[in-house]
PDB file of C-alpha atoms in Angstrom:
ATOM      1  CA  MET X  79     -20.261  -4.333 -11.641  1.00  0.00           C
ATOM      2  CA  ASP X  80     -16.903  -5.949 -12.018  1.00  0.00           C
ATOM      3  CA  GLY X  81     -14.446  -3.974 -10.315  1.00  0.00           C
ATOM      4  CA  PHE X  82     -16.935  -1.540  -8.666  1.00  0.00           C
ATOM      5  CA  PRO X  83     -16.223  -2.954  -5.025  1.00  0.00           C
ATOM      6  CA  GLU X  84     -12.606  -2.690  -5.666  1.00  0.00           C
ATOM      7  CA  LEU X  85     -12.553   0.613  -6.951  1.00  0.00           C
ATOM      8  CA  LEU X  86     -14.550   1.929  -3.784  1.00  0.00           C
ATOM      9  CA  LYS X  87     -12.006   0.492  -1.420  1.00  0.00           C
ATOM     10  CA  MET X  88      -9.138   1.674  -3.421  1.00  0.00           C
ATOM     11  CA  LEU X  89     -10.719   5.158  -3.465  1.00  0.00           C
ATOM     12  CA  ARG X  90     -11.479   5.285   0.340  1.00  0.00           C
ATOM     13  CA  LYS X  91      -7.900   3.902   1.007  1.00  0.00           C
ATOM     14  CA  GLU X  92      -6.260   6.537  -1.379  1.00  0.00           C
ATOM     15  CA  LYS X  93      -8.338   9.150   0.602  1.00  0.00           C
ATOM     16  CA  GLY X  94      -7.169   7.729   3.872  1.00  0.00           C
ATOM     17  CA  TYR X  95     -10.580   7.375   5.110  1.00  0.00           C
ATOM     18  CA  SER X  96     -12.142   5.035   7.404  1.00  0.00           C
ATOM     19  CA  LEU X  97     -15.688   3.395   6.957  1.00  0.00           C
ATOM     20  CA  ARG X  98     -17.317   5.805   9.473  1.00  0.00           C
ATOM     21  CA  GLN X  99     -15.305   8.951   8.143  1.00  0.00           C
ATOM     22  CA  VAL X 100     -17.009   8.189   4.764  1.00  0.00           C
ATOM     23  CA  GLU X 101     -20.490   7.752   6.467  1.00  0.00           C
ATOM     24  CA  ARG X 102     -20.123  11.324   8.088  1.00  0.00           C
ATOM     25  CA  LEU X 103     -18.654  12.746   5.005  1.00  0.00           C
ATOM     26  CA  ALA X 104     -21.761  11.266   2.955  1.00  0.00           C
ATOM     27  CA  GLY X 105     -24.014  13.060   5.281  1.00  0.00           C
ATOM     28  CA  ASN X 106     -25.095   9.906   6.930  1.00  0.00           C
ATOM     29  CA  LEU X 107     -26.813   9.011   3.847  1.00  0.00           C
ATOM     30  CA  ILE X 108     -24.591   5.738   3.647  1.00  0.00           C
ATOM     31  CA  THR X 109     -23.857   3.848   6.773  1.00  0.00           C
ATOM     32  CA  HIS X 110     -20.449   2.563   7.328  1.00  0.00           C
ATOM     33  CA  GLY X 111     -22.135  -1.222   7.340  1.00  0.00           C
ATOM     34  CA  TYR X 112     -23.650  -0.543   3.708  1.00  0.00           C
ATOM     35  CA  LEU X 113     -20.449   1.031   2.508  1.00  0.00           C
ATOM     36  CA  HIS X 114     -18.609  -2.355   3.718  1.00  0.00           C
ATOM     37  CA  THR X 115     -21.153  -4.333   1.746  1.00  0.00           C
ATOM     38  CA  LEU X 116     -20.481  -2.366  -1.196  1.00  0.00           C
ATOM     39  CA  GLU X 117     -16.918  -2.716  -0.727  1.00  0.00           C
ATOM     40  CA  ARG X 118     -17.411  -6.619  -0.490  1.00  0.00           C
ATOM     41  CA  GLY X 119     -19.627  -6.674  -3.593  1.00  0.00           C
ATOM     42  CA  TYR X 120     -22.301  -8.955  -1.895  1.00  0.00           C
ATOM     43  CA  ASP X 121     -24.596  -9.141   1.111  1.00  0.00           C
ATOM     44  CA  HIS X 122     -22.900 -11.260   3.644  1.00  0.00           C
ATOM     45  CA  HIS X 123     -26.424 -12.579   4.702  1.00  0.00           C
ATOM     46  CA  THR X 124     -27.880 -13.632   1.398  1.00  0.00           C
ATOM     47  CA  GLY X 125     -24.442 -13.972  -0.576  1.00  0.00           C
ATOM     48  CA  LYS X 126     -26.306 -11.914  -3.454  1.00  0.00           C
ATOM     49  CA  PRO X 127     -24.702  -9.256  -5.230  1.00  0.00           C
ATOM     50  CA  VAL X 128     -25.600  -5.595  -4.163  1.00  0.00           C
ATOM     51  CA  MET X 129     -26.123  -2.758  -6.461  1.00  0.00           C
ATOM     52  CA  PRO X 130     -26.415   0.833  -5.275  1.00  0.00           C
ATOM     53  CA  SER X 131     -28.521   3.172  -6.503  1.00  0.00           C
ATOM     54  CA  PRO X 132     -27.332   6.020  -8.845  1.00  0.00           C
ATOM     55  CA  THR X 133     -28.177   8.339  -5.969  1.00  0.00           C
ATOM     56  CA  ILE X 134     -26.064   6.481  -3.535  1.00  0.00           C
ATOM     57  CA  ILE X 135     -23.201   6.406  -6.286  1.00  0.00           C
ATOM     58  CA  LYS X 136     -23.531  10.099  -6.614  1.00  0.00           C
ATOM     59  CA  VAL X 137     -22.929  10.874  -3.137  1.00  0.00           C
ATOM     60  CA  LEU X 138     -19.785   8.290  -3.087  1.00  0.00           C
ATOM     61  CA  ALA X 139     -18.522  10.185  -6.361  1.00  0.00           C
ATOM     62  CA  GLU X 140     -18.591  13.406  -4.339  1.00  0.00           C
ATOM     63  CA  VAL X 141     -16.968  12.137  -1.177  1.00  0.00           C
ATOM     64  CA  TYR X 142     -14.105  10.499  -3.224  1.00  0.00           C
ATOM     65  CA  SER X 143     -14.098  13.640  -5.832  1.00  0.00           C
ATOM     66  CA  TYR X 144     -14.372  10.894  -8.484  1.00  0.00           C
ATOM     67  CA  PRO X 145     -16.014  11.437 -11.655  1.00  0.00           C
ATOM     68  CA  TYR X 146     -19.642  10.425 -11.454  1.00  0.00           C
ATOM     69  CA  LYS X 147     -20.053   8.970 -14.967  1.00  0.00           C
ATOM     70  CA  GLU X 148     -17.214   6.799 -14.283  1.00  0.00           C
ATOM     71  CA  MET X 149     -18.381   5.434 -11.127  1.00  0.00           C
ATOM     72  CA  LEU X 150     -21.651   4.645 -12.689  1.00  0.00           C
ATOM     73  CA  ARG X 151     -19.697   2.811 -15.475  1.00  0.00           C
ATOM     74  CA  ALA X 152     -17.667   0.963 -12.865  1.00  0.00           C
ATOM     75  CA  ALA X 153     -21.146  -0.062 -11.511  1.00  0.00           C
ATOM     76  CA  GLY X 154     -22.427  -1.351 -14.543  1.00  0.00           C
ATOM     77  CA  TYR X 155     -25.034   1.495 -15.171  1.00  0.00           C
ATOM     78  CA  LEU X 156     -23.093   2.783 -18.543  1.00  0.00           C
ATOM     79  CA  PRO X 157     -21.519   0.875 -21.150  1.00  0.00           C
ATOM     80  CA  PRO X 158     -17.785   0.579 -21.178  1.00  0.00           C
ATOM     81  CA  CYS X 159     -15.785   3.017 -22.807  1.00  0.00           C
ATOM     82  CA  ARG X 160     -14.117   2.463 -26.262  1.00  0.00           C
ATOM     83  CA  PRO X 161     -10.773   1.028 -25.710  1.00  0.00           C
ATOM     84  CA  ARG X 162      -7.863   3.550 -26.021  1.00  0.00           C
ATOM     85  CA  THR X 163      -4.043   3.363 -26.296  1.00  0.00           C
ATOM     86  CA  LEU X 164      -2.264   3.584 -23.185  1.00  0.00           C
ATOM     87  CA  TYR X 165       1.341   3.742 -22.816  1.00  0.00           C
ATOM     88  CA  LEU X 166       2.486   1.570 -19.678  1.00  0.00           C
ATOM     89  CA  GLU X 167       5.279   3.887 -18.718  1.00  0.00           C
ATOM     90  CA  GLU X 168       3.281   6.803 -18.597  1.00  0.00           C
ATOM     91  CA  VAL X 169       0.536   5.165 -16.813  1.00  0.00           C
ATOM     92  CA  VAL X 170       2.859   4.499 -14.029  1.00  0.00           C
ATOM     93  CA  LYS X 171       4.579   7.552 -13.992  1.00  0.00           C
ATOM     94  CA  LYS X 172       1.769   9.910 -13.981  1.00  0.00           C
ATOM     95  CA  ASN X 173      -0.731   8.149 -11.740  1.00  0.00           C
ATOM     96  CA  ASN X 174      -1.147   7.061  -8.015  1.00  0.00           C
ATOM     97  CA  ILE X 175      -0.448   3.047  -8.418  1.00  0.00           C
ATOM     98  CA  TYR X 176      -1.162   0.875  -5.707  1.00  0.00           C
ATOM     99  CA  PHE X 177      -0.080  -2.768  -5.324  1.00  0.00           C
ATOM    100  CA  GLN X 178      -1.370  -5.124  -2.731  1.00  0.00           C
ATOM    101  CA  GLY X 179      -2.922  -1.969  -1.040  1.00  0.00           C
ATOM    102  CA  ASP X 180       0.296   0.037  -0.857  1.00  0.00           C
ATOM    103  CA  LEU X 181       0.806   3.133  -2.663  1.00  0.00           C
ATOM    104  CA  LEU X 182       4.124   3.139  -4.769  1.00  0.00           C
ATOM    105  CA  ASP X 183       6.376   6.227  -4.592  1.00  0.00           C
ATOM    106  CA  GLU X 184       8.536   7.356  -7.361  1.00  0.00           C
ATOM    107  CA  LYS X 185      11.269   4.934  -6.410  1.00  0.00           C
ATOM    108  CA  ASP X 186       8.888   1.954  -6.280  1.00  0.00           C
ATOM    109  CA  LYS X 187       7.820   3.399  -9.587  1.00  0.00           C
ATOM    110  CA  GLU X 188      11.162   3.309 -11.331  1.00  0.00           C
ATOM    111  CA  ASP X 189      12.057  -0.071  -9.780  1.00  0.00           C
ATOM    112  CA  LEU X 190       8.522  -1.470 -11.462  1.00  0.00           C
ATOM    113  CA  LEU X 191       9.409  -0.043 -14.651  1.00  0.00           C
ATOM    114  CA  GLU X 192      12.917  -1.523 -14.652  1.00  0.00           C
ATOM    115  CA  ILE X 193      11.568  -5.113 -13.724  1.00  0.00           C
ATOM    116  CA  LEU X 194       8.861  -4.925 -16.419  1.00  0.00           C
ATOM    117  CA  ASN X 195      11.583  -3.832 -18.805  1.00  0.00           C
ATOM    118  CA  VAL X 196      13.934  -6.794 -17.922  1.00  0.00           C
ATOM    119  CA  VAL X 197      10.816  -9.303 -18.299  1.00  0.00           C
ATOM    120  CA  TRP X 198       9.788  -7.713 -21.626  1.00  0.00           C
ATOM    121  CA  LYS X 199      13.447  -7.978 -23.085  1.00  0.00           C
ATOM    122  CA  ALA X 200      13.244 -11.761 -21.868  1.00  0.00           C
ATOM    123  CA  LEU X 201      10.124 -12.365 -23.502  1.00  0.00           C
ATOM    124  CA  LYS X 202      11.032 -10.772 -26.855  1.00  0.00           C
ATOM    125  CA  LYS X 203      14.291 -12.845 -26.912  1.00  0.00           C
ATOM    126  CA  ARG X 204      12.390 -16.014 -26.174  1.00  0.00           C
ATOM    127  CA  VAL X 205       9.979 -15.210 -29.043  1.00  0.00           C
ATOM    128  CA  SER X 206      12.786 -14.334 -31.449  1.00  0.00           C
ATOM    129  CA  ASP X 207      14.870 -17.561 -30.572  1.00  0.00           C
ATOM    130  CA  GLN X 208      11.776 -19.702 -31.449  1.00  0.00           C
TER     131      GLN X 208
END
């Protein structure tokens, strides 16, 4: 279930929803308090991890327009997918990217790629100098 709480929080923030809005959109099947617990990843009373049922996950997947199978996978109900080749430039350019809770705009993405390029060149130079 690593990353599932972060996924829920990211999806909610991406949509601009409050916890209470998600509660309403979920037909009051999930309380805002329980959603907060899911986003935290553990019950603050017991300190134990929380694991939502597949039914709750389905409701959340519908609210967030997120693939149900991917949400089940993130929650640990399904095994991880086989690794695939990703090109960082395309991932940054073609996706909504958040950093510290802020959505990067196109200029931010260009700046990020420029910074990564400088760092990458420095790393390659350091390796070749050894």
